[in-house]
JSON list of C-alpha atoms in Angstrom, two decimals:
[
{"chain": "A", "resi": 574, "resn": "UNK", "atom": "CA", "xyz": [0.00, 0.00, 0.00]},
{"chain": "A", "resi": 575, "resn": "UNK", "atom": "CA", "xyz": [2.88, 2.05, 0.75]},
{"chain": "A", "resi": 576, "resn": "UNK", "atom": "CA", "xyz": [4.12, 1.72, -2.31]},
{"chain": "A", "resi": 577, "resn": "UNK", "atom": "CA", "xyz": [1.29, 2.40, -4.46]},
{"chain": "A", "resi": 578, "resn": "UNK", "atom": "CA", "xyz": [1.29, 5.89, -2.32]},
{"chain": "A", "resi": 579, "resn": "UNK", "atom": "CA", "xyz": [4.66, 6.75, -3.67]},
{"chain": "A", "resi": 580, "resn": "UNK", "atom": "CA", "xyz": [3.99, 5.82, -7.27]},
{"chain": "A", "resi": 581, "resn": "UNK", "atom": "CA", "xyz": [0.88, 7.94, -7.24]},
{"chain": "A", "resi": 582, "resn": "UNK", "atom": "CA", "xyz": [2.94, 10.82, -6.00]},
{"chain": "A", "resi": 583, "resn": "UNK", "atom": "CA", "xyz": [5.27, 10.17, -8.15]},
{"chain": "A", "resi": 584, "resn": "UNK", "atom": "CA", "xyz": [3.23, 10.41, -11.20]},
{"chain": "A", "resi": 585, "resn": "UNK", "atom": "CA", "xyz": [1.78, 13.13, -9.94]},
{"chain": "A", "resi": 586, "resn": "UNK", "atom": "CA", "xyz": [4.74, 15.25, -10.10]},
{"chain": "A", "resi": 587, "resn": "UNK", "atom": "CA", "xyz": [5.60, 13.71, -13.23]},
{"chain": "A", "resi": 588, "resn": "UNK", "atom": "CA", "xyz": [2.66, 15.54, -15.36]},
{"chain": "A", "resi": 589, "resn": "UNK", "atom": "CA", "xyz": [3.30, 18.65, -13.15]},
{"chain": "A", "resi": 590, "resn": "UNK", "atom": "CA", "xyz": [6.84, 19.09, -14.24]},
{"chain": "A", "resi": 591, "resn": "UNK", "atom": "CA", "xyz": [5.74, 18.47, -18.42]},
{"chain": "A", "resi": 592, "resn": "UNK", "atom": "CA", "xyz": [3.08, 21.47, -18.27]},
{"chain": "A", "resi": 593, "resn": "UNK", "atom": "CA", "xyz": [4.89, 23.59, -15.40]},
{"chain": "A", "resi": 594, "resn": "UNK", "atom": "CA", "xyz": [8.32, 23.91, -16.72]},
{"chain": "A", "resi": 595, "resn": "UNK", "atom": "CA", "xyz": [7.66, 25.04, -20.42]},
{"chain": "A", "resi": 596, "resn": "UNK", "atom": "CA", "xyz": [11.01, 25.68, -22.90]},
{"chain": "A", "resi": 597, "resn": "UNK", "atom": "CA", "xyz": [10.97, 29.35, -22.05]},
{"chain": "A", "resi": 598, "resn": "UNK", "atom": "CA", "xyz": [11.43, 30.39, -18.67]},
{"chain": "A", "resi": 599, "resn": "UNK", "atom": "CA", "xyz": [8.26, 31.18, -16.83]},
{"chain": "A", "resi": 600, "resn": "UNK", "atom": "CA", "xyz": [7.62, 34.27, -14.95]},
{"chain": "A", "resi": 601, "resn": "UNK", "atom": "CA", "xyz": [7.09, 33.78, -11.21]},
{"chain": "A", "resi": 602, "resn": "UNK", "atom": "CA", "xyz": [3.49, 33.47, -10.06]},
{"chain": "A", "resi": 603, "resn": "UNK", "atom": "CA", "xyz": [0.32, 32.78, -11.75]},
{"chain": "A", "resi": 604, "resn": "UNK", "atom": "CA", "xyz": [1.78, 33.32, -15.09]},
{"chain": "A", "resi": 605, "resn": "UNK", "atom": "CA", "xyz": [3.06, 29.57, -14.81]},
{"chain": "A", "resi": 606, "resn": "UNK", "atom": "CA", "xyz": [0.18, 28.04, -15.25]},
{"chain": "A", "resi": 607, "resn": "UNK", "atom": "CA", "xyz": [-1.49, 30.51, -18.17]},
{"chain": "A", "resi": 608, "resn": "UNK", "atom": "CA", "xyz": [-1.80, 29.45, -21.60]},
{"chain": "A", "resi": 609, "resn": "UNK", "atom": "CA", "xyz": [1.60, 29.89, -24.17]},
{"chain": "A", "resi": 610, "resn": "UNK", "atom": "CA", "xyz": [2.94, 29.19, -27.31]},
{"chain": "A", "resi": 611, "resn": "UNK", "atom": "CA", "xyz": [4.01, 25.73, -26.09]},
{"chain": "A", "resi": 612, "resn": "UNK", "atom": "CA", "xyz": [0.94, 24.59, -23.97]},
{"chain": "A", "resi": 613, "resn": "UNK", "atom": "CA", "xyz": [-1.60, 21.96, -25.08]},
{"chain": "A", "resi": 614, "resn": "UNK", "atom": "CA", "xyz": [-4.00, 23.10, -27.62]},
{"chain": "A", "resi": 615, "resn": "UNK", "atom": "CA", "xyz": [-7.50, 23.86, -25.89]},
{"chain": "A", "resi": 616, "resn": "UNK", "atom": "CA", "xyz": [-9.05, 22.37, -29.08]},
{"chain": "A", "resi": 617, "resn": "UNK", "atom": "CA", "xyz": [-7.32, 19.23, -27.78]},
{"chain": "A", "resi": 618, "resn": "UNK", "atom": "CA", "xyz": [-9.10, 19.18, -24.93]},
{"chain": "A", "resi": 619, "resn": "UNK", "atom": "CA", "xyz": [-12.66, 19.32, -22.77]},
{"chain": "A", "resi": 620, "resn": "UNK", "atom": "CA", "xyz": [-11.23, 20.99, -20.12]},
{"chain": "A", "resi": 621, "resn": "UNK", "atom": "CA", "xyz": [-10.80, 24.62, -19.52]},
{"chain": "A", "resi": 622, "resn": "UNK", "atom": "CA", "xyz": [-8.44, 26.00, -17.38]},
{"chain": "A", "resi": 623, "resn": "UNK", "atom": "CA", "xyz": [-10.74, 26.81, -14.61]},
{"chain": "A", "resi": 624, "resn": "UNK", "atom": "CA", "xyz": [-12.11, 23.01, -14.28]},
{"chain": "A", "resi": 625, "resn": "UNK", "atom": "CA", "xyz": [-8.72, 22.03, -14.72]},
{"chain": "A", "resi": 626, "resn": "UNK", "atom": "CA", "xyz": [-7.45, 23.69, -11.58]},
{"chain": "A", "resi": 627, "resn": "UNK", "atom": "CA", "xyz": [-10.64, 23.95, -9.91]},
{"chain": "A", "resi": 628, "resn": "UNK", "atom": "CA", "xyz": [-10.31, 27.27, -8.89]},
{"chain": "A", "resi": 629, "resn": "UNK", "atom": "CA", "xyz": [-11.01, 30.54, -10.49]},
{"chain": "A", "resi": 630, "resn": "UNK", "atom": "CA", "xyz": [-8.39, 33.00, -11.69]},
{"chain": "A", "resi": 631, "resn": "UNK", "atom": "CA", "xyz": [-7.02, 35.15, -8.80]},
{"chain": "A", "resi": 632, "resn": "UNK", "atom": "CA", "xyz": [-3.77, 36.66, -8.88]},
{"chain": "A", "resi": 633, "resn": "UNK", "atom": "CA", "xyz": [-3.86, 38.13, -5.48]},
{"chain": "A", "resi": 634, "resn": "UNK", "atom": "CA", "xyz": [-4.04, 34.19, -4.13]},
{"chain": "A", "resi": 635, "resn": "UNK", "atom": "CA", "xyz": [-1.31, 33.36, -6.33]},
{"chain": "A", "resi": 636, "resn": "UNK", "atom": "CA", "xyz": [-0.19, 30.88, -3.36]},
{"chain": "A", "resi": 637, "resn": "UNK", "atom": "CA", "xyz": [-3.01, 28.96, -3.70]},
{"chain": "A", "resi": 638, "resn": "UNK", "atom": "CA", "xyz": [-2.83, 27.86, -7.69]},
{"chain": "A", "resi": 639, "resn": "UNK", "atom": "CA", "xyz": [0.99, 27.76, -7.81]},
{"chain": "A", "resi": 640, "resn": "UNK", "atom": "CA", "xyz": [1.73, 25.01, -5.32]},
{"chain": "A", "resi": 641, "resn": "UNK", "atom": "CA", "xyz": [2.71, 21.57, -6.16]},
{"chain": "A", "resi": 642, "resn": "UNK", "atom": "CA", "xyz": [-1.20, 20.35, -5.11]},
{"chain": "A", "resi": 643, "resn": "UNK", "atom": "CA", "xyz": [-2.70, 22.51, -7.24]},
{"chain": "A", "resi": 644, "resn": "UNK", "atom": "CA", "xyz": [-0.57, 21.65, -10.26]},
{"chain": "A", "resi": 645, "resn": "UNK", "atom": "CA", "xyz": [-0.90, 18.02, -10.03]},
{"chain": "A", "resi": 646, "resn": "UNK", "atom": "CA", "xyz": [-4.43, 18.64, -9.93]},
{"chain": "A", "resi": 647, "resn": "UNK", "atom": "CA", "xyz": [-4.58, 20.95, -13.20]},
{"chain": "A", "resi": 648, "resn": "UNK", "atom": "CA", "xyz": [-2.58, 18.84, -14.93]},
{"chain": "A", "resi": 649, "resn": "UNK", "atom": "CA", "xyz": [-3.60, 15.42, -13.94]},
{"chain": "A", "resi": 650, "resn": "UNK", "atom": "CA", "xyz": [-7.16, 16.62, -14.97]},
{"chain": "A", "resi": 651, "resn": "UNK", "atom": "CA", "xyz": [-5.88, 17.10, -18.25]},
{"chain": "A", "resi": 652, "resn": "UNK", "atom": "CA", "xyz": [-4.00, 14.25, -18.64]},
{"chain": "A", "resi": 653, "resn": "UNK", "atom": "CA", "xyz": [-7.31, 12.55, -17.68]},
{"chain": "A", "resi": 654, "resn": "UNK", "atom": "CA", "xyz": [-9.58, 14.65, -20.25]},
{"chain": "A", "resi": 655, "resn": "UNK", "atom": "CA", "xyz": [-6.97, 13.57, -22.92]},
{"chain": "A", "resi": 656, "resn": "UNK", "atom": "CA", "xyz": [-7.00, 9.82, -22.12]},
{"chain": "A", "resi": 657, "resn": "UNK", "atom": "CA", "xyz": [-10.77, 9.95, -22.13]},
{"chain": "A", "resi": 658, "resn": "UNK", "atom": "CA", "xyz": [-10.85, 11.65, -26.02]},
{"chain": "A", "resi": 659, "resn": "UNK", "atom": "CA", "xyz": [-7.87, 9.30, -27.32]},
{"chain": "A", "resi": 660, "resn": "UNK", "atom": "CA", "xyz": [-9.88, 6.10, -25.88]},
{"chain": "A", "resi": 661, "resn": "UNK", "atom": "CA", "xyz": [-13.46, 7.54, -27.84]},
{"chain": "A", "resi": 662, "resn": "UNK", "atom": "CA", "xyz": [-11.86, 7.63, -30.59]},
{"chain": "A", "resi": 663, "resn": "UNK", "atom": "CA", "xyz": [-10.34, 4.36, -30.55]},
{"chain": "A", "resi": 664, "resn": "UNK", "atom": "CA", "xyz": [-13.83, 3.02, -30.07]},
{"chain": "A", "resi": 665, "resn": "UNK", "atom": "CA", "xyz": [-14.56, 2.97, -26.50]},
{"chain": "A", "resi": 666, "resn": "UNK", "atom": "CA", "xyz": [-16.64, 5.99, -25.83]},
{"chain": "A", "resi": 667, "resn": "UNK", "atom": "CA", "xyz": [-18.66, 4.24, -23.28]},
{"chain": "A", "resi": 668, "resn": "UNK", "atom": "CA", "xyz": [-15.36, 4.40, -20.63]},
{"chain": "A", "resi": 669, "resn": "UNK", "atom": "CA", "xyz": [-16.11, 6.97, -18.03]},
{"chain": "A", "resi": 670, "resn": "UNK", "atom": "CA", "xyz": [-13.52, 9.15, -15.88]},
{"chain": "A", "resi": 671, "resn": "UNK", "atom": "CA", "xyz": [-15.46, 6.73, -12.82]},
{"chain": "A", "resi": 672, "resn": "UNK", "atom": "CA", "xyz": [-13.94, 3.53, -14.83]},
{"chain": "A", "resi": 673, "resn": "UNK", "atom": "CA", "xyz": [-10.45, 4.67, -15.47]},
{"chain": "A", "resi": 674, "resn": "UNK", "atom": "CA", "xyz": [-9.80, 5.53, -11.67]},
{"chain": "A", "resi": 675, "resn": "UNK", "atom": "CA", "xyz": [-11.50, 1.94, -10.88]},
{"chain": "A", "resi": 676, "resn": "UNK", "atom": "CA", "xyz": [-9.08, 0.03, -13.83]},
{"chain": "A", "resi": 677, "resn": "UNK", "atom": "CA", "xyz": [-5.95, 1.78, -12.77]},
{"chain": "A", "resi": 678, "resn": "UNK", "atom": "CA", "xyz": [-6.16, -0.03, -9.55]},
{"chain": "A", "resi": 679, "resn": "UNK", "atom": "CA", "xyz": [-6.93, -3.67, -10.49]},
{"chain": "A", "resi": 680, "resn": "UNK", "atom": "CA", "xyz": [-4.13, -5.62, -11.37]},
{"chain": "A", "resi": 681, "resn": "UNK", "atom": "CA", "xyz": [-3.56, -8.05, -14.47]},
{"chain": "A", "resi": 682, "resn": "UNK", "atom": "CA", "xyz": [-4.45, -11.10, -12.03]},
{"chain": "A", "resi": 683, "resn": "UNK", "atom": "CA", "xyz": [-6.98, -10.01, -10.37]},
{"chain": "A", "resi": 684, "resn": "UNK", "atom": "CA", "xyz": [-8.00, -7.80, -6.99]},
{"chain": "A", "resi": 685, "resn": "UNK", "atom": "CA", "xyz": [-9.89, -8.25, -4.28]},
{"chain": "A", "resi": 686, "resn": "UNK", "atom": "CA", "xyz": [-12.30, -5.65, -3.71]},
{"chain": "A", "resi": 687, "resn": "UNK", "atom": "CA", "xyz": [-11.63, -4.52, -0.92]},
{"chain": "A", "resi": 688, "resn": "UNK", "atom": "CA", "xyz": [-8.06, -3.69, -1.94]},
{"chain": "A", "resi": 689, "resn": "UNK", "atom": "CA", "xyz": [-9.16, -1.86, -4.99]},
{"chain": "A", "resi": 690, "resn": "UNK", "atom": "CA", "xyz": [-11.68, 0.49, -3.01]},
{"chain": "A", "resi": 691, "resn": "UNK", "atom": "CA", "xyz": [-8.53, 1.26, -0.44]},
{"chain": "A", "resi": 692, "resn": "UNK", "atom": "CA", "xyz": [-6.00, 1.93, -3.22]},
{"chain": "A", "resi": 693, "resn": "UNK", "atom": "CA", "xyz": [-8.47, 4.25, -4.85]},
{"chain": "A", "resi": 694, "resn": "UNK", "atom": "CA", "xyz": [-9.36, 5.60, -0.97]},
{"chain": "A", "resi": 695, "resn": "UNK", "atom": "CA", "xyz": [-13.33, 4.97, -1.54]},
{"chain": "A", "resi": 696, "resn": "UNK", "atom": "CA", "xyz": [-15.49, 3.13, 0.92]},
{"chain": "A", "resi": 697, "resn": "UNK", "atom": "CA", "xyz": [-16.02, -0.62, -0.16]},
{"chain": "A", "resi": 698, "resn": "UNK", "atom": "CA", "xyz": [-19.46, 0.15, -1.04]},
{"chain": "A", "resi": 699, "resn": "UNK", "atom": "CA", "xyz": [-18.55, 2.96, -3.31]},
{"chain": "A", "resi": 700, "resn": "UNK", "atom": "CA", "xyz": [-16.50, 0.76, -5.46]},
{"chain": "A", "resi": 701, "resn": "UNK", "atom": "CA", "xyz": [-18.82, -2.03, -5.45]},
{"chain": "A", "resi": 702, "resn": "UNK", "atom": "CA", "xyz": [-21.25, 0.59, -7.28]},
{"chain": "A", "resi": 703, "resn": "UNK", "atom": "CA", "xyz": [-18.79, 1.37, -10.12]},
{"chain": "A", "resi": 704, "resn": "UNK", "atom": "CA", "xyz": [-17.49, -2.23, -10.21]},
{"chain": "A", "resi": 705, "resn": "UNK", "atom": "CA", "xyz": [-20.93, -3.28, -11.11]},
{"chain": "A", "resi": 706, "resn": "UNK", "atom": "CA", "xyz": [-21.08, -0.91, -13.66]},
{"chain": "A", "resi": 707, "resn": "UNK", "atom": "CA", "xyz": [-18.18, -2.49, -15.45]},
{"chain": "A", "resi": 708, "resn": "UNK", "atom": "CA", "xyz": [-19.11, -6.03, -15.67]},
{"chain": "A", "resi": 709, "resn": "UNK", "atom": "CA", "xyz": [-21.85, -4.98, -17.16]},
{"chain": "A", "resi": 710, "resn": "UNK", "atom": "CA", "xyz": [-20.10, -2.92, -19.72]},
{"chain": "A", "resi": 711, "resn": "UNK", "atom": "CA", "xyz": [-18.07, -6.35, -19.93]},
{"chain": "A", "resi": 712, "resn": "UNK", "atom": "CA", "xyz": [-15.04, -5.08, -18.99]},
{"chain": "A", "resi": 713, "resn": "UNK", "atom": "CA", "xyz": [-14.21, -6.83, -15.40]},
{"chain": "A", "resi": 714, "resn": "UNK", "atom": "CA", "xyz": [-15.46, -9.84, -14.01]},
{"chain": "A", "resi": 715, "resn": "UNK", "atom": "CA", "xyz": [-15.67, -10.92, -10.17]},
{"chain": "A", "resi": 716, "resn": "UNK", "atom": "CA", "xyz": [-15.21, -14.28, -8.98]},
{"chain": "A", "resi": 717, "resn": "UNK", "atom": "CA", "xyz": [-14.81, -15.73, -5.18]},
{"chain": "A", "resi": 718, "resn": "UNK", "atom": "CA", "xyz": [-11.34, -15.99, -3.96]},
{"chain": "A", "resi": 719, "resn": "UNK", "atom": "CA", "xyz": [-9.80, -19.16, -3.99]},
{"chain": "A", "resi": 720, "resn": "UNK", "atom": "CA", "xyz": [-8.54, -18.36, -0.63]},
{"chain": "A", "resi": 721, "resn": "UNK", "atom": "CA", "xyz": [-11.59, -16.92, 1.35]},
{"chain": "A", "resi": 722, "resn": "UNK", "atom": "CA", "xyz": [-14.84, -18.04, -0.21]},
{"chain": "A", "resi": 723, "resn": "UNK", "atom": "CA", "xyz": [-16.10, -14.38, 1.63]},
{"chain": "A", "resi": 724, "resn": "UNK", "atom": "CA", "xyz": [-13.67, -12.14, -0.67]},
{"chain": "A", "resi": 725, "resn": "UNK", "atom": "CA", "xyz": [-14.20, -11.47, -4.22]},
{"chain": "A", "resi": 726, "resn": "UNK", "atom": "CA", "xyz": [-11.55, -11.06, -6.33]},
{"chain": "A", "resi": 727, "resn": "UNK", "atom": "CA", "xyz": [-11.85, -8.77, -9.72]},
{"chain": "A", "resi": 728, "resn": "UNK", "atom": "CA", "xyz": [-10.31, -8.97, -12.88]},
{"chain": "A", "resi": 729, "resn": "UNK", "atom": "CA", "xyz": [-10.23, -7.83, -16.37]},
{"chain": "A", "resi": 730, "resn": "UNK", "atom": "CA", "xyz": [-12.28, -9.68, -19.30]},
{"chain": "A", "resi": 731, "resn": "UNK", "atom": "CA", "xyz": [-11.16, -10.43, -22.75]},
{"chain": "A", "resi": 732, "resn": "UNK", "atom": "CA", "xyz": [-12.38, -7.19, -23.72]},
{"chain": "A", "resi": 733, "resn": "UNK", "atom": "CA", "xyz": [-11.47, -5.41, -20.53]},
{"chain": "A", "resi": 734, "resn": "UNK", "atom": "CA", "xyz": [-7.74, -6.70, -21.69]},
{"chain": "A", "resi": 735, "resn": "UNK", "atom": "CA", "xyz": [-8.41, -5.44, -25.24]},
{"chain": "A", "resi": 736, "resn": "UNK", "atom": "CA", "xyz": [-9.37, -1.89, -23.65]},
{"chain": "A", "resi": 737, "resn": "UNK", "atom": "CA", "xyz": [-5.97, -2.32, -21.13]},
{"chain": "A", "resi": 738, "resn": "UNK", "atom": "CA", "xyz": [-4.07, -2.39, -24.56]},
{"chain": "A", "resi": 739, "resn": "UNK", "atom": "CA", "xyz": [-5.74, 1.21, -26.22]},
{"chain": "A", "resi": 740, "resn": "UNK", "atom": "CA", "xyz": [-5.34, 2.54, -22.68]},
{"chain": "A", "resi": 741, "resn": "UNK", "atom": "CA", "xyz": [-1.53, 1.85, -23.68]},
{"chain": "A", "resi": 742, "resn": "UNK", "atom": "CA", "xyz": [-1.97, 3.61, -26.66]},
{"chain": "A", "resi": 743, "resn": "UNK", "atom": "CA", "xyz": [-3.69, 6.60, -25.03]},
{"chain": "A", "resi": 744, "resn": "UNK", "atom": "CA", "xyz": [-1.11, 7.55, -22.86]},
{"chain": "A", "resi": 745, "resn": "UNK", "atom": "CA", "xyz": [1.31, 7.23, -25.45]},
{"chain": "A", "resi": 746, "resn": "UNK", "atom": "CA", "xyz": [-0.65, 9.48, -27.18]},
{"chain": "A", "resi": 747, "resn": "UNK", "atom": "CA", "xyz": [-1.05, 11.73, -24.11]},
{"chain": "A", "resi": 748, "resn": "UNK", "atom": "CA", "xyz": [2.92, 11.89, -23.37]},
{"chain": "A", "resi": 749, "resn": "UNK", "atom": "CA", "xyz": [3.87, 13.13, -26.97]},
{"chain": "A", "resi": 750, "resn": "UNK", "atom": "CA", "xyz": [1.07, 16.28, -26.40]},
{"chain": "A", "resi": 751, "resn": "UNK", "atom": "CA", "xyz": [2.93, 16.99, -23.15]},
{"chain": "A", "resi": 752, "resn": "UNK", "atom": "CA", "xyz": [6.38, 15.66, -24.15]},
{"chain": "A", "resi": 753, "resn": "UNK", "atom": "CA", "xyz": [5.71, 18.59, -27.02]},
{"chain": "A", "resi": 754, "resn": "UNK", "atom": "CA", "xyz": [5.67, 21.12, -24.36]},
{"chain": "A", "resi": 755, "resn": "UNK", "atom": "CA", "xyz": [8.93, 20.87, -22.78]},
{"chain": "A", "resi": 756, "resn": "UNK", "atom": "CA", "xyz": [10.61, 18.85, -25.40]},
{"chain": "A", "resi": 757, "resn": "UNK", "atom": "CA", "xyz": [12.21, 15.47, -26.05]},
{"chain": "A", "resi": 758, "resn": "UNK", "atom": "CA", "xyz": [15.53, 16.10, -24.32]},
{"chain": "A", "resi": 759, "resn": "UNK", "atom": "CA", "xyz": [13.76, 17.95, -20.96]},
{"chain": "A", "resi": 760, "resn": "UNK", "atom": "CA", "xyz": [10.92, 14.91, -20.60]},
{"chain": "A", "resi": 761, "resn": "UNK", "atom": "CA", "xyz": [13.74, 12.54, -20.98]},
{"chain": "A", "resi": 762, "resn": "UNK", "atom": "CA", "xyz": [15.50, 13.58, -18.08]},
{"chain": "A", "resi": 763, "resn": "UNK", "atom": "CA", "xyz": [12.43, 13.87, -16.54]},
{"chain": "A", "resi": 764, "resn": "UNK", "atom": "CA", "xyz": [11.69, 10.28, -17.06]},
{"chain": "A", "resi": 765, "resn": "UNK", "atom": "CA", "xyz": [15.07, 9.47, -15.53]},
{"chain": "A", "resi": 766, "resn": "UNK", "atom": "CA", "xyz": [14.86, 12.09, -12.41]},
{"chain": "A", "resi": 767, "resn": "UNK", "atom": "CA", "xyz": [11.40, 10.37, -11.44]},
{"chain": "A", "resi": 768, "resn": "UNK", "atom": "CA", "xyz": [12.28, 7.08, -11.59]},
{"chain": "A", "resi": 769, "resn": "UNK", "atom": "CA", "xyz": [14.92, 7.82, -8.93]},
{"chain": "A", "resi": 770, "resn": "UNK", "atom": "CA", "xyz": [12.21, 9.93, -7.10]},
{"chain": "A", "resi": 771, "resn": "UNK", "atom": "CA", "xyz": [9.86, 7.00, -7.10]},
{"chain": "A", "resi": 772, "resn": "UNK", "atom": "CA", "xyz": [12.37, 4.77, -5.97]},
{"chain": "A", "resi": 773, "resn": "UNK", "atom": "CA", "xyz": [13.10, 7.55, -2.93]},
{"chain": "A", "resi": 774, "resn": "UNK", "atom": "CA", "xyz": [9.39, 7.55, -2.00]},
{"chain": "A", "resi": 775, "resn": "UNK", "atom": "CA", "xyz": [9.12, 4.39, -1.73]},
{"chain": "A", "resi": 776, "resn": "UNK", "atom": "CA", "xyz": [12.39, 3.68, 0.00]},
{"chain": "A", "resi": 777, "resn": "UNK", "atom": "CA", "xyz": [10.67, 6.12, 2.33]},
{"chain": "A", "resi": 778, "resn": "UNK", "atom": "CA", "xyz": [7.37, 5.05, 2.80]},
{"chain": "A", "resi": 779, "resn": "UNK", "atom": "CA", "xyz": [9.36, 1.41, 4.07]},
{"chain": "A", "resi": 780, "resn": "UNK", "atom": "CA", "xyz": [10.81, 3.24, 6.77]}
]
């Protein structure tokens, strides 16, 4: 559990760093996070700016849109409306934001439920709801664990394997849009300096 913590953090910081650090130096402040010549085309997007952060403009609060949760948060929305457009147009318009945050969590052989619903920090319940939702959209299937007959344990279908694969494709997509913000070089050393973040976090979480 610990270590799914530092990955997400991780990550995190990893989409901050592609839209807040553009090829041109930034001015201090707000003006970090405003549209430029190198950020992601809106017409890319369903998200404005102000759903994306979740705040309003307000430069006399400047404190409260330039720290490191409010970035993650602009930019992981994004990240999330672009996944979302790249997988309808690979045919699976019927994913929801709801599903991705439910199939990031399950792993290839299967998860019990309970472990899903605490790795995406949602009440059992909660996650049963969604869960539900996408065995009926015939993506995940639940069965009872072979080792407690009072667990279930979920997993992906055929198809929810086949989606797994364009959700490959997606963020592929996804990384070149931001990768073109910074540049190769910059989100190559990125790559590098957050592997040996993640592996920090982590080593830190153990402690």
């Amino acid at each position: 559990m610990q270590r799914q913590s530092a990955s997400k953090k991780c990550l995190t910081l990893y989409v901050v760093y592609c839209v807040a650090v553009p090829s041109t130096q930034a001015k201090p402040g707000h003006q970090m996070i405003k549209k430029s010549s190198h950020s992601l085309s809106q017409d890319k997007l369903s998200l404005s700016a102000e759903r994306a952060e979740g705040l309003a403009a307000d430069e006399r609060n400047a404190w409260r849109h330039d720290n490191i949760g409010r970035l993650s948060i602009f930019c992981y929305n994004h990240f999330e409306a672009s996944m979302l457009q790249s997988l309808a147009r690979q045919g699976f318009a019927d994913v929801k934001l709801t599903h991705l945050r439910v199939f990031r969590n399950i792993d290839y052989d299967g998860t019990r439920v309970t472990e899903i619903a605490a790795r995406a920090n949602v009440t059992k319940g909660a996650m049963s709801q969604v869960l539900t939702e996408c065995e009926r959209l015939g993506y995940l299937v639940a069965t009872t664990d072979a080792i407690d007959a009072r667990a279930r344990v979920v997993k992906f279908t055929a198809e929810g394997r086949k989606l797994m694969q364009h959700c490959r494709k997606a963020i592929a997509e996804v990384e070149a849009q931001f990768e073109a913000t910074v540049g190769a070089r910059k989100y190559a050393e990125l790559r590098t300096l957050l592997l040996e973040v993640r592996a920090g976090l982590a080593a830190s979480d153990d402690v």
